[in-house]
Short mmCIF file of C-alpha atoms in Angstrom, two decimals:
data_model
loop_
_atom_site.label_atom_id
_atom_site.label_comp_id
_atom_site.label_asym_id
_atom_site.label_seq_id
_atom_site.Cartn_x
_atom_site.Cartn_y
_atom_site.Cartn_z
CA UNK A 1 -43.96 44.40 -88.97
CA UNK A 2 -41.45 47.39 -88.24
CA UNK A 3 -39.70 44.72 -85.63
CA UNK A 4 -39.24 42.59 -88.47
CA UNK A 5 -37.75 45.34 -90.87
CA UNK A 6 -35.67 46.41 -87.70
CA UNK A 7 -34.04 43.34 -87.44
CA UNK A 8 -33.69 42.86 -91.38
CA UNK A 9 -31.99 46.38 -91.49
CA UNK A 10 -29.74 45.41 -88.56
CA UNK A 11 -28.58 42.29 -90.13
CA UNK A 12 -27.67 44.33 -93.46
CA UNK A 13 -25.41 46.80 -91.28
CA UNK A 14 -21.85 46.75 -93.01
CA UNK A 15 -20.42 46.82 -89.34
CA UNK A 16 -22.64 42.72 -88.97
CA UNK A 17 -21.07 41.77 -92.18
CA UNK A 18 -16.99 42.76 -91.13
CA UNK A 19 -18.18 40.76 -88.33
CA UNK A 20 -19.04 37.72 -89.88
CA UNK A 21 -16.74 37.67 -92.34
CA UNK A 22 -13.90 38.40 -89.83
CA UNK A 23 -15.15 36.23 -87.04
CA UNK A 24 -12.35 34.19 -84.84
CA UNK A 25 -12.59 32.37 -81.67
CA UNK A 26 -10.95 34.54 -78.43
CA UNK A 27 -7.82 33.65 -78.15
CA UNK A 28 -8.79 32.34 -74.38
CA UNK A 29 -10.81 29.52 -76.09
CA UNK A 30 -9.04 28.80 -78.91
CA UNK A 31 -5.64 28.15 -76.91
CA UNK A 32 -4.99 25.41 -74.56
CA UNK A 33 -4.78 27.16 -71.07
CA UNK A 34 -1.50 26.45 -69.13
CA UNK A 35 -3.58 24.94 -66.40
CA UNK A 36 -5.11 22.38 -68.48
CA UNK A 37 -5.10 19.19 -67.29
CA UNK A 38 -4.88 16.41 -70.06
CA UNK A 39 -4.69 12.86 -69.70
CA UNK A 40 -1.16 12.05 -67.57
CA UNK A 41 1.83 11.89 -69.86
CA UNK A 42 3.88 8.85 -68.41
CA UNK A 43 7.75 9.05 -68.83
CA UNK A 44 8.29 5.69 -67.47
CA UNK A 45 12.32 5.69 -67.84
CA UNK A 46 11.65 7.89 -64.47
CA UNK A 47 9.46 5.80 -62.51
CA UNK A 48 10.60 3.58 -59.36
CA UNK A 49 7.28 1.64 -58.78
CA UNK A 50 6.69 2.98 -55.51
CA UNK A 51 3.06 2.88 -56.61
CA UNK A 52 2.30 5.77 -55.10
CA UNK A 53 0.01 7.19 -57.94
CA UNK A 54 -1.91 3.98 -58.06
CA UNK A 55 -2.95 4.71 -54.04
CA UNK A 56 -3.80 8.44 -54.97
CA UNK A 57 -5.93 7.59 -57.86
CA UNK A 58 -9.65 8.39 -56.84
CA UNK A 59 -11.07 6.77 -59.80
CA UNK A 60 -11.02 3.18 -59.95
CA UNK A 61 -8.95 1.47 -62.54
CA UNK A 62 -7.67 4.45 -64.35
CA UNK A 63 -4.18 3.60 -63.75
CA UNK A 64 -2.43 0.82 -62.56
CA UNK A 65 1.45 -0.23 -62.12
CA UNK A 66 3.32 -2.79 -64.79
CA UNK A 67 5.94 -4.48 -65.18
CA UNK A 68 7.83 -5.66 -68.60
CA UNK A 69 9.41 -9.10 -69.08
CA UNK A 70 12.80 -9.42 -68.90
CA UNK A 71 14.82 -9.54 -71.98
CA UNK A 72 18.46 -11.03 -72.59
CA UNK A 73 19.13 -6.97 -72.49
CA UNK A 74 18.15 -6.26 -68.70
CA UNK A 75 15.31 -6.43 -66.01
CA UNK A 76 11.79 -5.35 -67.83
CA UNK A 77 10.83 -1.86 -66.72
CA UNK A 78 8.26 -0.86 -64.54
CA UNK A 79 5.87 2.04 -64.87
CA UNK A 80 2.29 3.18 -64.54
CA UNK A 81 -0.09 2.90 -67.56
CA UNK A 82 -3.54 5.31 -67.97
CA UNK A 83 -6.53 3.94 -68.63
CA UNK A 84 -8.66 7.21 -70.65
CA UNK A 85 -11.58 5.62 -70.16
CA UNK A 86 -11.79 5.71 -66.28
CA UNK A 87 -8.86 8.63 -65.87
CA UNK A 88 -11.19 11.84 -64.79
CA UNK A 89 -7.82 13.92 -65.26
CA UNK A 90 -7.83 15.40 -61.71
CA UNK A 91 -3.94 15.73 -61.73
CA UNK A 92 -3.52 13.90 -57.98
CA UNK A 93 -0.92 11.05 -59.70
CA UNK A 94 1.49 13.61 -60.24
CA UNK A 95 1.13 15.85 -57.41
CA UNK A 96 2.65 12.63 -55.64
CA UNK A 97 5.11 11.29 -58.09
CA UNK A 98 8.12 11.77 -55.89
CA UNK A 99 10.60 11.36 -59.14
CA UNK A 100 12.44 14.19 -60.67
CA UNK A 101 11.96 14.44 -63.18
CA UNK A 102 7.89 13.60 -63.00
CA UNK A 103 7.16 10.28 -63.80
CA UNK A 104 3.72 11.87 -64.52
CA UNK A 105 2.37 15.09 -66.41
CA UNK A 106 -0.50 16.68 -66.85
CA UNK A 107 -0.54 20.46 -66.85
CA UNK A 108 0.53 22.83 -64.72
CA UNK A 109 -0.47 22.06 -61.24
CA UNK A 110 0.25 24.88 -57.96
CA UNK A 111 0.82 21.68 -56.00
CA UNK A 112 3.95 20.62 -58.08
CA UNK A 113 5.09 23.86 -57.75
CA UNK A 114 7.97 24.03 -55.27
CA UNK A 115 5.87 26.67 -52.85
CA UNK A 116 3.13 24.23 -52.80
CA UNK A 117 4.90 21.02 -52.47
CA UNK A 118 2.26 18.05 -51.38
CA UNK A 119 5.41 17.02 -49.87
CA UNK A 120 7.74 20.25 -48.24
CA UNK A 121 10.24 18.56 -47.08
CA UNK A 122 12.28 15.64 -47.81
CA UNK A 123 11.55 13.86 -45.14
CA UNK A 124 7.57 12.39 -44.18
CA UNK A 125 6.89 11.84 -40.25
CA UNK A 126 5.01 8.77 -39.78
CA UNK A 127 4.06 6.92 -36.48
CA UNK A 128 5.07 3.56 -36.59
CA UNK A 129 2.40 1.15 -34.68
CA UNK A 130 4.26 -1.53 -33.98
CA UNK A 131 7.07 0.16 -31.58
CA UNK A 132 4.27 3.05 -30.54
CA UNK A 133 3.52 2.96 -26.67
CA UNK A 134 0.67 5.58 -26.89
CA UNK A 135 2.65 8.24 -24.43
CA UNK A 136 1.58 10.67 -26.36
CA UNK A 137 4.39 13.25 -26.03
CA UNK A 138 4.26 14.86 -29.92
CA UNK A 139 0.72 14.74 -29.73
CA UNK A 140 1.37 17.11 -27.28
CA UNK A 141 4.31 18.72 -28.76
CA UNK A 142 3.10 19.60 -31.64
CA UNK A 143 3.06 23.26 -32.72
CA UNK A 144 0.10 22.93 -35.63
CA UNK A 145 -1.89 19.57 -34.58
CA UNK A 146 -0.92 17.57 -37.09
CA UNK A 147 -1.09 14.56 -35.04
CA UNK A 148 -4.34 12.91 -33.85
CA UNK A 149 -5.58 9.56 -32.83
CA UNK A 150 -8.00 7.33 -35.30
CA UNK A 151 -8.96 3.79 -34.56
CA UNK A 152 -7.07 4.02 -31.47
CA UNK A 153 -3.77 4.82 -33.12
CA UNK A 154 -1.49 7.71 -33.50
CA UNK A 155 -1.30 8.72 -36.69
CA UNK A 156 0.01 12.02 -38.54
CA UNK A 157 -1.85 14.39 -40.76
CA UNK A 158 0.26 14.64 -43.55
CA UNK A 159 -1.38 17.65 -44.75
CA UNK A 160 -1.18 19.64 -41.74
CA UNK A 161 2.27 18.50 -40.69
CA UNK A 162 4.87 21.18 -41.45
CA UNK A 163 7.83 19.31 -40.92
CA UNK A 164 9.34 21.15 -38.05
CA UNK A 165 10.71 17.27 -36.53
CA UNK A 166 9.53 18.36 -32.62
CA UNK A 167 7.44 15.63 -32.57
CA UNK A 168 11.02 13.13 -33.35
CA UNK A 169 12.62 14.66 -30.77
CA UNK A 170 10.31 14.09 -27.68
CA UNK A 171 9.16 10.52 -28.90
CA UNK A 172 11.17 8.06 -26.12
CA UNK A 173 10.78 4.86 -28.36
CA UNK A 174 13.74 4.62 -30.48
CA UNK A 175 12.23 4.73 -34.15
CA UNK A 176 8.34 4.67 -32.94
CA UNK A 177 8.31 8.28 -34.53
CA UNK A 178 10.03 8.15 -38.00
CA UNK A 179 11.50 10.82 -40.23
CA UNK A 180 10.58 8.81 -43.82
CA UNK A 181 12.94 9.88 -46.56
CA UNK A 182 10.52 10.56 -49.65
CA UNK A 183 13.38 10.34 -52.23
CA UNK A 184 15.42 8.30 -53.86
CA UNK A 185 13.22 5.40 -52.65
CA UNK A 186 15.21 2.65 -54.73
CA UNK A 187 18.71 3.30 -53.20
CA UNK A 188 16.48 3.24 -49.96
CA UNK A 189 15.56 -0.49 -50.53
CA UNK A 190 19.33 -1.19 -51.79
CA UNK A 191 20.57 -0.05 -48.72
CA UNK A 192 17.91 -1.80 -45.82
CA UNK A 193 18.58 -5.17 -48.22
CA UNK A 194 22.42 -4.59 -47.75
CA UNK A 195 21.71 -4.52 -43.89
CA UNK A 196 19.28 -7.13 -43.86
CA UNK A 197 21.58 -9.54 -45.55
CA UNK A 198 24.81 -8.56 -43.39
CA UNK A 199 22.63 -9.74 -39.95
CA UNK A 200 21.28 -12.76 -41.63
CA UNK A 201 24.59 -13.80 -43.25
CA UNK A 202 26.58 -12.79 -39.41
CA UNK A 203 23.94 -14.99 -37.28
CA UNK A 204 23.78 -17.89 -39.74
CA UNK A 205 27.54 -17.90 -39.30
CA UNK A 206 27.23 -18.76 -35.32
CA UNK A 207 26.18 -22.42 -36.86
CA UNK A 208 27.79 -24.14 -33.29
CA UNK A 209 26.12 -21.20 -31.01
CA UNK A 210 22.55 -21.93 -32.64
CA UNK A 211 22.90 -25.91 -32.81
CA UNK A 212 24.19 -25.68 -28.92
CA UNK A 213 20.79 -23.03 -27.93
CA UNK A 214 18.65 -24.39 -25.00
CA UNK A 215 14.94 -23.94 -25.68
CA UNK A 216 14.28 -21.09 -23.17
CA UNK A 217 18.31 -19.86 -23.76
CA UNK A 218 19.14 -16.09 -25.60
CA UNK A 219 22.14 -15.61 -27.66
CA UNK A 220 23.30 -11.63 -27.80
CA UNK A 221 26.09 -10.17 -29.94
CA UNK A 222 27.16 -6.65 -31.03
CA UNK A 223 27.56 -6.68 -34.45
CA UNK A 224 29.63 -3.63 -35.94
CA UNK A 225 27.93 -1.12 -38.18
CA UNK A 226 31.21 -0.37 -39.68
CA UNK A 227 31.14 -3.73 -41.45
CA UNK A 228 29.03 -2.67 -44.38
CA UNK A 229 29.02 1.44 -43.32
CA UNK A 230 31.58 2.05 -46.91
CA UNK A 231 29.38 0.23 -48.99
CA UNK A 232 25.99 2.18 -47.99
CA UNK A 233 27.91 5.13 -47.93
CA UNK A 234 28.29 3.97 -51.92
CA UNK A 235 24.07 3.50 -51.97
CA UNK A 236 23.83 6.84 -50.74
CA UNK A 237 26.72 9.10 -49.55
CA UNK A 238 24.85 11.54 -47.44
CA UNK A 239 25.96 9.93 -44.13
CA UNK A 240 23.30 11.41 -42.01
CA UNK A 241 20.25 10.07 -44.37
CA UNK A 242 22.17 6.11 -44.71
CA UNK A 243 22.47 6.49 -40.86
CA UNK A 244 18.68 7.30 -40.27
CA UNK A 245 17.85 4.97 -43.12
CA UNK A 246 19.27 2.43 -41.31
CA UNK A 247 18.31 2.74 -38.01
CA UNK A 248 14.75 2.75 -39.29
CA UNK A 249 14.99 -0.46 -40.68
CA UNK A 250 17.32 -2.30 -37.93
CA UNK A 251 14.92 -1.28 -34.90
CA UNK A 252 11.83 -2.45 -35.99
CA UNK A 253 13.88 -5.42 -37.76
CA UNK A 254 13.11 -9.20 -37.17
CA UNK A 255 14.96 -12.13 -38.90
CA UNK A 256 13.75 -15.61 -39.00
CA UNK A 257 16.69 -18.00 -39.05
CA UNK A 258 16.69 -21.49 -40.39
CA UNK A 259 19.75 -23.50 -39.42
CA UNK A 260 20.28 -26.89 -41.27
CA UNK A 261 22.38 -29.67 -39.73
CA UNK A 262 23.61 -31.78 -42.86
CA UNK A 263 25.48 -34.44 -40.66
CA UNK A 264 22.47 -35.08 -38.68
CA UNK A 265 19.90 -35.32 -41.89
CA UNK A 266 18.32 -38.66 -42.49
CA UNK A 267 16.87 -37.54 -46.08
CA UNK A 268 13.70 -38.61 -45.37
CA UNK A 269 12.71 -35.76 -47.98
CA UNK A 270 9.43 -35.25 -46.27
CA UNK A 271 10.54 -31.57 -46.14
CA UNK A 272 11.14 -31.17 -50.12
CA UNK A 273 7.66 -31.98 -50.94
CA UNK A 274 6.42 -29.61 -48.13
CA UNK A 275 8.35 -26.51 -49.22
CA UNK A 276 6.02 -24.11 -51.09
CA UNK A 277 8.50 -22.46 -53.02
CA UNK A 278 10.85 -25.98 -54.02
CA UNK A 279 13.75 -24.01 -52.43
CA UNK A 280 14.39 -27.14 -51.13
CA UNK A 281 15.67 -30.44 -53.09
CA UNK A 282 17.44 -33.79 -53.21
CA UNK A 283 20.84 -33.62 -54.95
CA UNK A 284 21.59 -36.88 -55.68
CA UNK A 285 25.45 -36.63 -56.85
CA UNK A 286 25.88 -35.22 -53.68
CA UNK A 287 23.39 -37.66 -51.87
CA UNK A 288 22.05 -34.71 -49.86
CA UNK A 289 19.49 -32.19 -49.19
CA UNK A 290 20.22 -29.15 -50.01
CA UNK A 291 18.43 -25.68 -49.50
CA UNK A 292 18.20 -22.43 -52.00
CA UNK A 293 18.42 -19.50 -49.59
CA UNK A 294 17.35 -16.72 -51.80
CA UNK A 295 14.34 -18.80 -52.61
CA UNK A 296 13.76 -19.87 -48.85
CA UNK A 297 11.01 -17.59 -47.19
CA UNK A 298 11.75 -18.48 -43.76
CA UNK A 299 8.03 -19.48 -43.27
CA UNK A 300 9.12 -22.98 -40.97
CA UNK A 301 7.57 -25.27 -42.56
CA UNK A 302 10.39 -27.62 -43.33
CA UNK A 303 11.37 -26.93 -39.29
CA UNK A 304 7.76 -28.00 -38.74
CA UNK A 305 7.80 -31.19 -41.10
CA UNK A 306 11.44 -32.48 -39.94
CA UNK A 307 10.19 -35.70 -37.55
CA UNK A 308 14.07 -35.74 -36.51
CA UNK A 309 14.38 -32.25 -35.51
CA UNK A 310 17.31 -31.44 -37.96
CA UNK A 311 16.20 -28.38 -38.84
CA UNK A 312 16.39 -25.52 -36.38
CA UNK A 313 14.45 -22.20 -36.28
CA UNK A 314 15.24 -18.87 -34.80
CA UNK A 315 14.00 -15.31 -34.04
CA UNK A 316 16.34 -12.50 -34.27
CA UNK A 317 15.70 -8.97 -33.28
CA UNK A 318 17.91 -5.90 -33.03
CA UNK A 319 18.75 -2.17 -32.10
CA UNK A 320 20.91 0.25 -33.13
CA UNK A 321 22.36 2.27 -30.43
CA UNK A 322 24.27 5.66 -30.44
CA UNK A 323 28.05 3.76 -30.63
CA UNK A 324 26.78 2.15 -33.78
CA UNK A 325 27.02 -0.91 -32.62
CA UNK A 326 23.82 -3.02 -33.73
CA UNK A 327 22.51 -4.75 -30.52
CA UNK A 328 21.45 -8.69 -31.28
CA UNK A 329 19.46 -11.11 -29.56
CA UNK A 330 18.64 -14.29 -30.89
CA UNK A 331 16.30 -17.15 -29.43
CA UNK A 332 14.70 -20.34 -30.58
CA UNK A 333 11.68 -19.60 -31.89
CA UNK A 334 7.90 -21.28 -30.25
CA UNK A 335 5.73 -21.01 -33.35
CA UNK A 336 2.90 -20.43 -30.85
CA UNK A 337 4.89 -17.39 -28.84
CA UNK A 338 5.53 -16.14 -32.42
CA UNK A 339 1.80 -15.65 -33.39
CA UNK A 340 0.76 -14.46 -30.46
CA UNK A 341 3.32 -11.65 -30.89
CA UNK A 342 2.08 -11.02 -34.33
#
């Protein structure tokens, strides 16, 4: 009985009644913390689809990369959309949005800030497999042990690596160690399409060298850098970055020709109805087949289809070397050479 009249007294107290009359919530509940993580705010003017918040993602289907249709106005945009119902609002989208501004937002995060960059410099060292002799040299070299073998493969720890580039300069293969630029990724495309397109158009000019190729014969020309070097430098006018940019793409670079002899072509058409991409078609003003390039993939089977052996295929592969001249070799391609190699 006196508990009860102890706690019927203490509930009367004037000080109990201030207090519930005056009662807030702390201010550290009440307001949204700065570290507060919401859903991911998408400012998709920013984005450059280089989907790299759709590989980060740990949850499945809580965000994913679209594309709008195009309108009489311009291209359709593309940009990431969230999905609330699987997005678990862990932040890891825009820790590796590589835009600036951020594609993505969601609350302050230490790793966007520029102490704790996910990515500290502007440049990513990768190991690229496919020019990668297994030497082993900036395994060796380097300083923090960022670099380790899985599945029988080089690879680098990107969150170890600090950047420092030792493991570039002891690598002995000519772009089998890469220094990845992590921005500006469209004018990075621009400018390895520019390149791509100046080989392809320079070799399908040697129309009388190709047509006159023995089976087992090489063709080899320097082809000048200089011939499209003022229009990268317009892509991107660091020269240093188009330069490594460049060379990237050229040495691991392989072109698949497809030469077309119009004077020799029966138009049997077997070829037009084997094209999987109807690049290929029978102009009748001109009483001729005729090819789209920028729809033609290059994937031989018109070359395989022609019973007349009008249409030619090649291989082309190249280097760039220190004089900036890009090294070319060209050869007829064997399909089953060409496989094996793959």
């Amino acid at each position: 009985m006196s508990s009860l009249m102890w706690y019927i007294f203490d509930f009367a107290r004037k000080a109990w009644a201030d207090a519930f009359t005056d009662a807030k919530t702390h201010p550290e509940i009440a307001e949204k913390p700065e570290r507060f993580r919401d859903f991911p705010k998408v400012n998709k003017e920013y984005c450059i689809g280089c989907g790299a918040c759709t590989v980060s993602c740990p949850s499945p289907n809580a965000i994913k990369i679209i594309r709008e249709k195009d309108t009489e106005e311009g291209e359709g945009m593309t940009y990431p959309v969230i999905n609330p119902g699987a997005c678990i609002r862990c932040g890891f989208c825009a820790e590796v949005c590589p835009t600036d501004p951020k594609t993505l937002e969601c609350g302050l995060n230490h790793l966007i800030l520029p102490e704790f960059n996910i990515i500290p410099s502007k440049r990513q060292y990768i190991v690229d497999d496919y020019l990668c002799i297994k030497c082993k040299k900036c395994m060796k070299q380097c300083p923090v042990d960022a670099i380790e073998i899985v599945n029988d493969k080089l690879q680098v720890d990107q969150l170890k690596c600090i950047s420092c580039g030792d493991c570039l300069k002891v690598c002995p293969v000519n772009g089998a160690m890469k220094g990845v630029f992590v921005e500006n990724l469209q004018d990075q495309k621009d400018l390895i399409l520019l390149a791509v397109n100046y080989l392809e158009d320079y070799i399908n000019n040697k129309e009388e060298d190709l047509r006159s190729l023995e089976t087992n014969g090489l063709l080899q020309y320097e082809v000048p850098l200089s011939g499209i070097w003022d229009e990268a430098l317009k892509i991107i006018p660091d020269e240093e970055v188009a330069l490594e940019i460049i060379s990237n793409a050229i040495n691991r670079l392989k072109i698949r020709v497809i030469d077309w002899d119009k004077d020799k072509c029966k138009k049997c058409q077997l070829c037009v109805g084997e094209c999987p991409t109807e690049c290929i078609s029978f102009d009748k003003d001109e009483d001729a087949i005729v090819r789209d390039k920028d729809k033609c993939l290059r994937c031989s089977i018109c070359y395989q289809t022609c019973p007349f052996s009008v249409i030619k295929y090649f291989i082309a592969k190249f280097a760039l070397g220190d004089d900036e001249i890009i090294h070319t070799t060209v050869k007829a391609s064997s399909l089953n050479e060409e496989i094996f190699m793959e």
